[in-house]
PDB file of C-alpha atoms in Angstrom:
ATOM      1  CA  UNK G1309       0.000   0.000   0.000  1.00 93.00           C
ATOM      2  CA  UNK G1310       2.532   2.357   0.691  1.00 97.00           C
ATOM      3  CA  UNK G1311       4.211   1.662  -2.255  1.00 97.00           C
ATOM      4  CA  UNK G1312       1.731   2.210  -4.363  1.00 98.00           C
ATOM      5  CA  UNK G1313       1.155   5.937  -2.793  1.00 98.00           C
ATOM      6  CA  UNK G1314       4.599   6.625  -3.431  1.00 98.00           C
ATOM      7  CA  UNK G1315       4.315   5.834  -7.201  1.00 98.00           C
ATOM      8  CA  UNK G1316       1.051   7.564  -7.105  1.00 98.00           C
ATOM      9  CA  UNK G1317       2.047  10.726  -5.945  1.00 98.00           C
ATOM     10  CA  UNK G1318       5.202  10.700  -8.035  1.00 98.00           C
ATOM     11  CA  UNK G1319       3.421  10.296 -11.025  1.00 98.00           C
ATOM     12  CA  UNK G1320       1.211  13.379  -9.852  1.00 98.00           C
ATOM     13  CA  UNK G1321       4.645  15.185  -9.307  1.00 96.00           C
ATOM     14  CA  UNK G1322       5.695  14.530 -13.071  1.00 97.00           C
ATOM     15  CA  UNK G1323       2.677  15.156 -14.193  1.00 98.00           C
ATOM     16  CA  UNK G1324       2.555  18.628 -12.689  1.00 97.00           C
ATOM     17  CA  UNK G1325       6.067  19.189 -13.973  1.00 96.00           C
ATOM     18  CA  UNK G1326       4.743  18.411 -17.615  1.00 97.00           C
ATOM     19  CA  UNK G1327       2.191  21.015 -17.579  1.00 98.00           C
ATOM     20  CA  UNK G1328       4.092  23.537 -15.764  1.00 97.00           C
ATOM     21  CA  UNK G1329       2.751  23.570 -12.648  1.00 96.00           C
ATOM     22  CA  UNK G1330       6.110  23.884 -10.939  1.00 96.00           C
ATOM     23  CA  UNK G1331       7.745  27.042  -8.799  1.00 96.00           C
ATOM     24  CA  UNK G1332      11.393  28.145  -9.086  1.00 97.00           C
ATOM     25  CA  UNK G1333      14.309  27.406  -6.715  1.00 97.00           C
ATOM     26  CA  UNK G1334      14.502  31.234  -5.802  1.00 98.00           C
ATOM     27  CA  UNK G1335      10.810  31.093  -4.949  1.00 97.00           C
ATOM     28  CA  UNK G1336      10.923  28.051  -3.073  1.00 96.00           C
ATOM     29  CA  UNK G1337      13.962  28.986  -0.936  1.00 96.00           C
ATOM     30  CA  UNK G1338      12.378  32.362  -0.871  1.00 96.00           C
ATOM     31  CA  UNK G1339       9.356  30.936   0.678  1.00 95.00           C
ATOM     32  CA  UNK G1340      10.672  28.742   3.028  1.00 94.00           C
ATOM     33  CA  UNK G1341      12.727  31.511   4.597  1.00 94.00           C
ATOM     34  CA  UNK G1342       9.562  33.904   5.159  1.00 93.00           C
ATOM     35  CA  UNK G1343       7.714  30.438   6.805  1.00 92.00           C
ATOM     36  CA  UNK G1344      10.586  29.024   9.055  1.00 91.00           C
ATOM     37  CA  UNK G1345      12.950  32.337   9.695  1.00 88.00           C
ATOM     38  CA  UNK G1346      10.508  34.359  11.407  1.00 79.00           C
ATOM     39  CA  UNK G1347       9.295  30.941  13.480  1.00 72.00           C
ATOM     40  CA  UNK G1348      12.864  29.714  14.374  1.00 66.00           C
ATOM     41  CA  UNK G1349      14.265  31.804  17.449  1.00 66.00           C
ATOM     42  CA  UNK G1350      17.294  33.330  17.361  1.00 62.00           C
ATOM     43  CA  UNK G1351      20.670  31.723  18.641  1.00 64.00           C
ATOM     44  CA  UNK G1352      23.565  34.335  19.317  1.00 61.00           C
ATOM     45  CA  UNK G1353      27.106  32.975  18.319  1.00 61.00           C
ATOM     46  CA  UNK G1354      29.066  32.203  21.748  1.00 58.00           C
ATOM     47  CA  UNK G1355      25.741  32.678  23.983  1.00 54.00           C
ATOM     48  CA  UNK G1356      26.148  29.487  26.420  1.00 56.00           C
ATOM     49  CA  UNK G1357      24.994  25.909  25.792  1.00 54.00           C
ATOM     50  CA  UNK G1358      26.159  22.973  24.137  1.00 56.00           C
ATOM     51  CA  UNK G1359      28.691  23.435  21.353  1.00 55.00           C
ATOM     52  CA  UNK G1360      30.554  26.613  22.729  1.00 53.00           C
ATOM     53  CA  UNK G1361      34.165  26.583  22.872  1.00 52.00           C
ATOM     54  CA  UNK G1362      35.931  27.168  26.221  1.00 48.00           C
TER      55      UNK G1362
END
């Protein structure tokens, strides 16, 4: 079964790629920036915590 989704919603991917139904890699990128930047909070370079150097 989960195969066959897989296929399935390749096929819809290809087929939306045929006809032009597709978005650039600037708008994408673009996009996901505006989503995720403004959700992520803000780490400080050498604020405390794991991965600082001493």
């Amino acid at each position: 079964m989960e195969r066959t989704r897989f296929v399935a919603a390749i096929e819809e991917g290809l087929a939306d790629a045929e006809s032009g139904r597709v978005h650039s890699h600037e708008a994408v990128i673009s996009e996901m920036k505006h989503r995720f930047l403004k959700q992520a909070p803000m780490h400080r370079r050498g604020s405390s915590g794991a991965g600082g150097s001493r």
